[in-house]
XYZ file of C-alpha atoms in Angstrom:
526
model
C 153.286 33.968 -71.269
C 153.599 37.924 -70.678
C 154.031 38.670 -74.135
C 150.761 36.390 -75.231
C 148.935 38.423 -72.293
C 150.294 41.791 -73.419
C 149.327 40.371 -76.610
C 145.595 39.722 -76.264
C 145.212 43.097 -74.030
C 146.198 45.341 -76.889
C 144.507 43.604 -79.280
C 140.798 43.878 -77.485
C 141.807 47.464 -76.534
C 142.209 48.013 -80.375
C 139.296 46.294 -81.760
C 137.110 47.413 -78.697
C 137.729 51.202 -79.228
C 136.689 50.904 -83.277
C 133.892 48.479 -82.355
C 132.818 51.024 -79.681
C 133.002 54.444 -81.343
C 131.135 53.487 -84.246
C 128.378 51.729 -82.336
C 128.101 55.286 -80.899
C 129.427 54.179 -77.476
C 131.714 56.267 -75.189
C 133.240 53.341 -73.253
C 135.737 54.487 -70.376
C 139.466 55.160 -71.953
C 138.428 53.589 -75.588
C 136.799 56.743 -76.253
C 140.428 58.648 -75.871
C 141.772 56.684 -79.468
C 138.972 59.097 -81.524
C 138.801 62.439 -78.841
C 140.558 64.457 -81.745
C 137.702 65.662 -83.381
C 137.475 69.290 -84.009
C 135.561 70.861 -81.461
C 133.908 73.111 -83.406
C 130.437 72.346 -83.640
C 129.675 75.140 -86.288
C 132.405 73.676 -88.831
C 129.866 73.065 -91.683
C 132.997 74.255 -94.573
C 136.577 73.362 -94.143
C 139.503 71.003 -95.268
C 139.227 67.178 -95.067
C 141.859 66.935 -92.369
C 139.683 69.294 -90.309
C 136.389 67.003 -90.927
C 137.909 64.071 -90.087
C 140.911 64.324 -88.406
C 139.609 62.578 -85.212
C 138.557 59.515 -87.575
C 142.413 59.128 -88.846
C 143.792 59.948 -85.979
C 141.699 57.478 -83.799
C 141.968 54.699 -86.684
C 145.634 55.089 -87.446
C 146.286 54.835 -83.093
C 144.103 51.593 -83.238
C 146.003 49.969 -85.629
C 149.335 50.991 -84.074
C 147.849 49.725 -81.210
C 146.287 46.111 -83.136
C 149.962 46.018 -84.722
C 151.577 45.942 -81.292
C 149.799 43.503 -80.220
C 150.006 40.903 -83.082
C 153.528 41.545 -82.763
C 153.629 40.588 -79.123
C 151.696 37.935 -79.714
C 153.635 36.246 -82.395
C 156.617 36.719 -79.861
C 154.839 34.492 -77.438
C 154.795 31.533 -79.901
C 158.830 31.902 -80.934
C 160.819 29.436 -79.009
C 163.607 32.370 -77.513
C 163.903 32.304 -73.463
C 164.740 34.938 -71.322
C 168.267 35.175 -70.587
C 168.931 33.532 -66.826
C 170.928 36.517 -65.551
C 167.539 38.928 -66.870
C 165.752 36.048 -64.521
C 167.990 36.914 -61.551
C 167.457 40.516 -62.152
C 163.684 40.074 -61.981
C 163.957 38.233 -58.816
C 166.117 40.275 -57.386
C 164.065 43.081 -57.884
C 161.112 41.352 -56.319
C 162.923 40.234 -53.108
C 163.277 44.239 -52.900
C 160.161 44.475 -50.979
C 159.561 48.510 -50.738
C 159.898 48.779 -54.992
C 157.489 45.655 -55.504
C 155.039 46.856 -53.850
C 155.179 50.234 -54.911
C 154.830 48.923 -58.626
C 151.829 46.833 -57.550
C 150.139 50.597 -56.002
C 151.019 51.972 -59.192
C 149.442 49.475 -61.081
C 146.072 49.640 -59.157
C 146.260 53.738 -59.782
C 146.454 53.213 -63.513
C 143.899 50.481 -63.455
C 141.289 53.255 -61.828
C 141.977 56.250 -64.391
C 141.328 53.530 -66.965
C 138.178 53.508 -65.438
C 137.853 56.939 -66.350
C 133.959 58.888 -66.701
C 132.480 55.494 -65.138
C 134.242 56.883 -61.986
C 135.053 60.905 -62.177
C 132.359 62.599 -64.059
C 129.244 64.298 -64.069
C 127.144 62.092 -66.467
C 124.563 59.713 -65.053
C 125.839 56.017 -65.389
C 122.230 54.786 -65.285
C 118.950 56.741 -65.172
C 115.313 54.942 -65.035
C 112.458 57.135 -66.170
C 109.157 56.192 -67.092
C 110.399 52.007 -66.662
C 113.377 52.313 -69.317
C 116.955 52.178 -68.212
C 119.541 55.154 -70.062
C 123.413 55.085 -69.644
C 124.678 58.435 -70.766
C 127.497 58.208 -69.700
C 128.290 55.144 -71.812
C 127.206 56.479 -74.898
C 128.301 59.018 -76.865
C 124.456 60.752 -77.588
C 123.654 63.383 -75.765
C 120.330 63.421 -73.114
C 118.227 66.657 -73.014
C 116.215 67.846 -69.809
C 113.127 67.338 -72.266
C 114.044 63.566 -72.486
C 113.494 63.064 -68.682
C 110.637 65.292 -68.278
C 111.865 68.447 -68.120
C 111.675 72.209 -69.815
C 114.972 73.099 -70.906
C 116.222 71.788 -74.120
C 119.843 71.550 -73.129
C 121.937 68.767 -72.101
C 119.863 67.412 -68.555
C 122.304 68.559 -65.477
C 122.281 64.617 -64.004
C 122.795 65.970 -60.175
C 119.692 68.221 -60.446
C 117.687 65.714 -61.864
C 118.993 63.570 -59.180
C 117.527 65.525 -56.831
C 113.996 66.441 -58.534
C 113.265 62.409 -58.970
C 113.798 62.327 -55.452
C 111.680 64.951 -54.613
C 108.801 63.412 -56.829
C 109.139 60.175 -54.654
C 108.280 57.900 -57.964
C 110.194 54.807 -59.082
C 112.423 57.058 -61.185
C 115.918 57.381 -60.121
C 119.468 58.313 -61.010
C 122.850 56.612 -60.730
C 125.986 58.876 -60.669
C 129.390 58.098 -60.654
C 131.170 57.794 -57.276
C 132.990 61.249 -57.472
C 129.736 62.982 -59.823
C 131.968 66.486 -61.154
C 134.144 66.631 -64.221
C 137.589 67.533 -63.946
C 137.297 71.301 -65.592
C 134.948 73.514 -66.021
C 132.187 72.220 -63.964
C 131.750 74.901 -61.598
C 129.892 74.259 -57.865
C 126.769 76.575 -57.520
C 126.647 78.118 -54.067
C 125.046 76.172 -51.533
C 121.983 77.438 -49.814
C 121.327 75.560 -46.090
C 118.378 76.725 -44.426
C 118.750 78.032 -41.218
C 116.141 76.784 -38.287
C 115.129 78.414 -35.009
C 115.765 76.873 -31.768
C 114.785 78.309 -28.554
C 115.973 82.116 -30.053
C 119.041 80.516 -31.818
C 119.785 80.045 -35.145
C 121.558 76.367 -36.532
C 122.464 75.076 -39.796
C 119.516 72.296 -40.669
C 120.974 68.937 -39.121
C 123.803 71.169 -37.156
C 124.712 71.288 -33.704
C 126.561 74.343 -33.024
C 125.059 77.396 -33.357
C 125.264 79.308 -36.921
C 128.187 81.895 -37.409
C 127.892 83.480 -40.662
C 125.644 85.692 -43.324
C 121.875 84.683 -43.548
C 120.418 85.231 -46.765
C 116.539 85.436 -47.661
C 115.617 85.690 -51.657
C 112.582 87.154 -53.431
C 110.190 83.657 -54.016
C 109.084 84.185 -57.087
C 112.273 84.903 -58.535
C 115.128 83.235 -56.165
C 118.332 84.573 -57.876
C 117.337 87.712 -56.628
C 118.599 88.767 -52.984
C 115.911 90.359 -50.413
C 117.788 90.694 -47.093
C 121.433 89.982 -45.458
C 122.617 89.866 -41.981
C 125.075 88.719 -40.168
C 125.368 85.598 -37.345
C 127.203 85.745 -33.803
C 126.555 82.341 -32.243
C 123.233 81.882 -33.427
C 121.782 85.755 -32.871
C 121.529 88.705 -35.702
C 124.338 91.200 -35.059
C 124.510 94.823 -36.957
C 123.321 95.338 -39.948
C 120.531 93.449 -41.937
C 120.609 94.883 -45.512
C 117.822 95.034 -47.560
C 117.781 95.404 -51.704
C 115.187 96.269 -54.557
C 114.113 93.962 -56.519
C 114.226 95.646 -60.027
C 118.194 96.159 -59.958
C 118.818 94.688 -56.547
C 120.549 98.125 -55.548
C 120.955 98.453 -51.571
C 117.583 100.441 -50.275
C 118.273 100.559 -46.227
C 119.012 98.580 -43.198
C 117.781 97.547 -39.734
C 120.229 97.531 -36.884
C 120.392 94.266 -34.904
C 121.978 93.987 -31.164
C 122.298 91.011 -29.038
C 119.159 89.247 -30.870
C 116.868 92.465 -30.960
C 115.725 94.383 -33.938
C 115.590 98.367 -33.966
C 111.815 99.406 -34.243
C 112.540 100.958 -37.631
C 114.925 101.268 -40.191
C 117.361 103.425 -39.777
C 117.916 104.141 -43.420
C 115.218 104.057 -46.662
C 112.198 103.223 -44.333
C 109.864 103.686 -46.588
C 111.414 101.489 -49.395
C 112.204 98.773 -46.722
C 108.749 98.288 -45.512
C 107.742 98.282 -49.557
C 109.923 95.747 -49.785
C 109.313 93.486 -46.673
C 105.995 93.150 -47.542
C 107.103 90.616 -50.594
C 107.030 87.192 -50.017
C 110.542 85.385 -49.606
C 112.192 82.149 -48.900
C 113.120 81.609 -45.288
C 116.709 82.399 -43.873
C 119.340 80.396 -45.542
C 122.641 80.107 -45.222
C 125.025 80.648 -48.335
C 128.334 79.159 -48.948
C 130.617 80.093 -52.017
C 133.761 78.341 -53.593
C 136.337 77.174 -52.334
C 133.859 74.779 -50.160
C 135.685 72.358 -47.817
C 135.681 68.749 -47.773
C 132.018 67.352 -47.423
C 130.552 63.894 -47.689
C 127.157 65.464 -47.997
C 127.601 67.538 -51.043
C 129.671 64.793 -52.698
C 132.653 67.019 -52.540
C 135.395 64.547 -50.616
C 138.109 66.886 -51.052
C 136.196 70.302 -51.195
C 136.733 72.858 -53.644
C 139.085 75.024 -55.801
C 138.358 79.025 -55.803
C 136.461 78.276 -59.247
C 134.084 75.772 -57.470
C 135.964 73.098 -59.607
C 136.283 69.376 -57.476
C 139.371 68.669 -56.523
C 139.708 65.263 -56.289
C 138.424 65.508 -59.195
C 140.983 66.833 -61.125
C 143.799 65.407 -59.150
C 141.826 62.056 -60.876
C 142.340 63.857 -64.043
C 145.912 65.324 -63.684
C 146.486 61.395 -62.708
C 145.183 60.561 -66.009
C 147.257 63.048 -67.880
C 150.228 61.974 -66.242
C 149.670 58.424 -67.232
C 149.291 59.038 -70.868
C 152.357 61.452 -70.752
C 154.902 59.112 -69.462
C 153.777 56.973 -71.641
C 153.971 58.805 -74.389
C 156.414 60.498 -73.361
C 158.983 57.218 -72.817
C 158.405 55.704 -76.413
C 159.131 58.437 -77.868
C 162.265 59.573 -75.790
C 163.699 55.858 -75.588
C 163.162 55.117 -79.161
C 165.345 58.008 -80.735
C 167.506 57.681 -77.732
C 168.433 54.459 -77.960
C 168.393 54.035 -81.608
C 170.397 56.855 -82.281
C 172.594 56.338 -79.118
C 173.341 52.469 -80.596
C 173.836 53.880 -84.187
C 176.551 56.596 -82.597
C 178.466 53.943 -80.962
C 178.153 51.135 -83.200
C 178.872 53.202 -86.673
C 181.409 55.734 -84.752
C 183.391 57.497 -87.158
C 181.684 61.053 -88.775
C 178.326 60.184 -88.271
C 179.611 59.941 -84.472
C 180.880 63.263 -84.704
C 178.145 65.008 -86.653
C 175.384 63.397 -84.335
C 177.552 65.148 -80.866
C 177.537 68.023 -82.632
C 173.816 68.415 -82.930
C 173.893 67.501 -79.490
C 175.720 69.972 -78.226
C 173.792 71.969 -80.064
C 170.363 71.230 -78.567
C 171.944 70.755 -75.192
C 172.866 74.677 -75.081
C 169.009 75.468 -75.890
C 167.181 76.959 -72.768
C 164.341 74.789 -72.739
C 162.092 76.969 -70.386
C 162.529 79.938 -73.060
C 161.464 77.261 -76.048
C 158.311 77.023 -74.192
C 157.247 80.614 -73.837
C 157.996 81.251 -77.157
C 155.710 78.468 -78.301
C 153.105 79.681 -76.144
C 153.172 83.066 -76.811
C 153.024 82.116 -80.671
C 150.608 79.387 -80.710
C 148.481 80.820 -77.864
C 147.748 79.294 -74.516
C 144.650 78.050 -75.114
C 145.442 76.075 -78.755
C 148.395 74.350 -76.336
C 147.592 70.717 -76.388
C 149.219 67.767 -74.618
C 151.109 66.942 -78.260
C 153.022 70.037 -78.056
C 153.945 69.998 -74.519
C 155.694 66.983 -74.900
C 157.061 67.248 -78.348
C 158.955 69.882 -76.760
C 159.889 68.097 -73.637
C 160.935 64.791 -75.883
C 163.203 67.319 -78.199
C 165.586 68.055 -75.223
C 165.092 64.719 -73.343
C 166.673 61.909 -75.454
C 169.938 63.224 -74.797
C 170.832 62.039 -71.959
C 169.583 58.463 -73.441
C 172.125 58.979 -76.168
C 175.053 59.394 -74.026
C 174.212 56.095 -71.754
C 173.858 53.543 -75.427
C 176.594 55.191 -76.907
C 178.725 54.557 -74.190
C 177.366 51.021 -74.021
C 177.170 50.211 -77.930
C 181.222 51.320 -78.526
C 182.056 48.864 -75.206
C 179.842 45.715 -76.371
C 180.885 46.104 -80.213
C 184.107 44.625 -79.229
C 183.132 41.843 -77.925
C 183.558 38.368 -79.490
C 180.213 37.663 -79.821
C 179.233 40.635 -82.275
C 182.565 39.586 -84.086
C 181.019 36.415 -84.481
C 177.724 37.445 -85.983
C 179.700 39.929 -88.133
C 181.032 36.468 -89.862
C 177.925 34.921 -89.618
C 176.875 37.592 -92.401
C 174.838 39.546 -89.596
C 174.524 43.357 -91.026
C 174.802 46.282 -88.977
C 170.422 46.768 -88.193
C 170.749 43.133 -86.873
C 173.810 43.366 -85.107
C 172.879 46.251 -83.152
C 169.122 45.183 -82.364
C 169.421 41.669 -82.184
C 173.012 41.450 -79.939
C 174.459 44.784 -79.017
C 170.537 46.146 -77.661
C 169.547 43.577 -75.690
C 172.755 43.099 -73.773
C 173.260 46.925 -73.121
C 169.655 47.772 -72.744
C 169.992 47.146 -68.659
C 171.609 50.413 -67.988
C 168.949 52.173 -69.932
C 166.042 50.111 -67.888
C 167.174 51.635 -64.351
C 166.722 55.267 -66.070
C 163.165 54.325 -66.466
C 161.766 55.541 -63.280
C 163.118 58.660 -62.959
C 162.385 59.431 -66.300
C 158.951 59.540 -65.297
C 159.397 61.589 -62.497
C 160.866 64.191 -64.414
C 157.914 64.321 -66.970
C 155.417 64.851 -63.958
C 157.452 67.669 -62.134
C 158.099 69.359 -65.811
C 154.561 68.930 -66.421
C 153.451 70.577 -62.978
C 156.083 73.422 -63.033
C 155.115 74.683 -66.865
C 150.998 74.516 -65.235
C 151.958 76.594 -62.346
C 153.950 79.053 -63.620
C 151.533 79.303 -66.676
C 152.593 78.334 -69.406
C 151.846 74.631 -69.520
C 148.555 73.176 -70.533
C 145.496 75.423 -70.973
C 142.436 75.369 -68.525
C 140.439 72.483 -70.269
C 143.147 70.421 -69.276
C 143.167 68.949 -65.389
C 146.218 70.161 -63.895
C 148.022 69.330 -61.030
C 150.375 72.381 -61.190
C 147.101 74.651 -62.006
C 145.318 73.290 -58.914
C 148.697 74.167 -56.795
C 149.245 77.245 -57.631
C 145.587 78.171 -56.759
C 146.357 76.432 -53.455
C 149.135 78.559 -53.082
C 147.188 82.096 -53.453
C 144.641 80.815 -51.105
C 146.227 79.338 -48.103
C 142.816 80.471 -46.151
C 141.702 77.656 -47.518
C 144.180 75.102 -46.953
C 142.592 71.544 -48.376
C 143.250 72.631 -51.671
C 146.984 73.089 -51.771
C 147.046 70.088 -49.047
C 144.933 68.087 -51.548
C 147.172 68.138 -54.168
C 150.488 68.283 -52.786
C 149.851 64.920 -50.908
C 148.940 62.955 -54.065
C 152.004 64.529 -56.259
C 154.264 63.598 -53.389
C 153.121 60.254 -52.937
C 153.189 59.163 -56.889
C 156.796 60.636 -57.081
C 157.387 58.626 -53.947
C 156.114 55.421 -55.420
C 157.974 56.221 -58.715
C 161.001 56.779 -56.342
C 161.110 53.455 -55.085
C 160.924 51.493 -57.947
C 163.017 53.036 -59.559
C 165.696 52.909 -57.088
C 165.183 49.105 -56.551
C 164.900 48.847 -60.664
C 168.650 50.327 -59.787
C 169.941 47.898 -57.483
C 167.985 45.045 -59.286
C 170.295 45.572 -63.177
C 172.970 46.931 -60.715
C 175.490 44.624 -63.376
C 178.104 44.629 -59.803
C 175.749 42.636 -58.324
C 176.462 39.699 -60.962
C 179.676 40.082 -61.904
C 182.967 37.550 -60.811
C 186.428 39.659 -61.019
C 188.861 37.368 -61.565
């Protein structure tokens, strides 16, 4: 039944993503099998591969993917059983209460990064203008400000327009997702709260306590422009309130504030002050830059990083990334392990000797200086995820190799493999229909921590800098910015929380995946 389930998944996954990308939708995670494309948007001239790489890329993954699931699926119909003591296992890793459930929490994570821009992202699921329904997010055209009634001919900003339908008060209106900022480079303008006078003191709009802080006023009719500063005590002016030109917004003079009262003149540039007080202006606001802290009301749950990027939303991201890199990460690493590992012990003999040789070799390689030197030659920002792991896959199926080798040369001598050696059984079947599948327990409980080794490598090469570049979401980029502003202490909080609870929940499964295969557990001495 699982393998007719698994099956049928990767099937629709397969057919979906090719059905969807050239119906020009942008479906949540079936988009990812053709995001190679170049990103060059002036590439008019160039090589074939660099036209249409993302096409054979994103084809060729869909049919590995179509292929894998046939594959399962023809499984499901063969009449083979699972072996009763792989039963026991299975159970016994159940009964192990704090791993089972653990699983199940990791399961519902991946389940909502597959969800993907329909949750994190700053395209409008659904906007109604003029009685017609768009979903930008869901396709892969791009919506200009023109096409909803605006000026500019760029792509529409989906939170602004958000706001000016609501300030129109028609039947327009825009659906964002739940968390409505991408990952990177979707920077938080400053946010501008008026400030209203009550009884001689100053408050936030909606606010209770009175307003500590720098009050801001701005030329009207051009509002990127400052007029005037001064500074908030408990809801009164204190010291200075600055005032600047509005040609080249130089500083022209100042007022002196005490206690709530105003000096009766300027006490520097009085004649370019009262010039300049006689424009018209907005009314005091109050200005906050990045990093802003957690706030339901500007849709910022976890606040944000010192380049007004969301964090939760790239934790969301980095959760994403870290999904499709241990899973990348343990078909690759598993495959040449174990094949190679099974070859070494079944074979033995020079091809045993020449294969621990390379070994050693590659064992003796610092892998942090491998990565710097790739960096520095490539170039940060050309990094991609590929490379990261190709490099962290290169040193990582060794350990793999040592575990089936071990296994392979013990399980060769048993009767059974004798007895499909007379059979006629060659060497290929022998190892990967008999010798595998009886061994591959001790590689199972490696599993786990596999994966938590792949997220801490990940994080460490991002915060030291020289892992992924910025257009990647990064957990260790995001820590490392938590670290060098501990003033602001939701960031680093933020992030370290969810990396230590995923390890955590890798952790324990993983440890009862351990005790589950332990092979002690079902084994009679006699």
């Amino acid at each position: 039944m699982i393998y007719r389930t698994i099956g049928i998944i990767l099937i629709l996954i397969s057919l979906g993503a090719v059905i969807a990308h050239f119906s020009g939708l942008a479906l949540p995670t079936l988009d990812w099998f053709f995001s190679f494309e170049s990103k060059d948007e002036n590439l008019v001239e160039g090589t074939w591969w660099q036209k249409y790489q993302g096409l054979v890329i994103g084809i060729l993954l869909c049919s590995l993917t179509l292929i894998g699931g046939l594959l399962s699926f023809k499984k499901s119909f063969s009449k083979s059983q699972w072996n009763p003591q792989t039963i026991r296992k299975l159970k016994r890793f159940k009964s192990i209460t704090r791993g089972y459930v653990s699983l199940w929490i990791l399961a519902g994570l991946l389940v909502l990064t597959l969800l993907d821009h329909a949750l994190v992202g700053k395209k409008a699921l659904f906007v109604k203008y003029d009685g017609k329904i768009y979903s930008p997010a869901f396709v892969q055209k791009t919506y200009s400000d023109k096409d909803f009634g605006g000026e500019a001919a760029s792509e529409a900003d989906y939170r602004a327009l958000k706001e000016r339908f609501k300030n129109e008060g028609k039947e327009n209106w825009v659906l964002m997702p739940l968390v409505s900022s991408d990952a990177t480079f979707d920077s938080e303008d400053p946010i501008r709260t008026e400030l209203e006078e009550r009884e001689g003191i100053f408050y936030m709009q909606g606010e209770k306590d009175p307003y500590s802080g720098l009050g801001y006023r701005y030329y009207a009719e051009d509002q990127d422009k400052r007029h005037s500063m001064v500074r908030f005590r408990k809801g009164k002016q204190q010291g200075r309130e600055e005032y600047y030109g509005r040609e080249n917004s130089d500083f022209i003079g100042y007022y002196e504030w005490n206690n709530g009262k105003r000096s009766s003149k300027p006490l520097m540039g009085e004649e370019a002050v009262r010039v300049v007080e006689s424009n018209d202006t907005t009314s005091l606001l109050a200005v906050r830059y990045p990093p802003l802290p957690p706030s339901l009301k500007t849709g910022h749950y976890l606040g944000t990083d010192s380049r007004g990027w969301d964090v939760l939303a790239q934790i969301f991201g980095g959760l994403q990334l870290v999904f499709q890199a241990a899973i990348i990460y343990l078909i690759v690493t598993y495959a040449v392990g174990i094949t190679l590992g099974s070859l070494m012990g079944y074979i033995g003999g020079t091809f045993d000797i020449l294969a621990q040789r390379l070994i050693e070799i590659l064992a003796n390689v610092p892998f942090l200086y491998v990565v710097i030197i790739i960096a520095d030659r490539i170039g940060r920002d050309d990094i991609t995820l590929v490379t990261i792991l190709l490099v962290l896959c290169i040193f990582s199926w060794i350990q793999i190799t040592y575990y089936m080798r071990t296994a392979a040369y013990k399980e060769k001598a048993r009767d059974y493999v004798a007895a499909a050696r007379v059979l006629g059984a060659g060497p290929i079947r022998v190892i990967f229909k008999h010798v595998l599948p009886n061994a591959i327990s001790i590689v199972v409980t490696l599993i786990p921590f596999s994966v938590v080794g792949v997220i801490t490598a990940l994080t460490a090469l991002d915060f030291i800098g020289f892992g992924l570049p910025d257009s990647y979401p990064s957990w260790g980029r995001l820590l490392s910015d938590g670290t060098q502003n501990l003033d602001y202490p939701w960031i680093v909080a933020s992030v370290f929380s969810g990396m230590v609870a995923v390890l955590l929940l890798v952790t324990f499964v993983g440890e009862a995946v351990r005790e589950a295969f332990d092979p002690k557990k079902f084994t009679t001495y006699r």
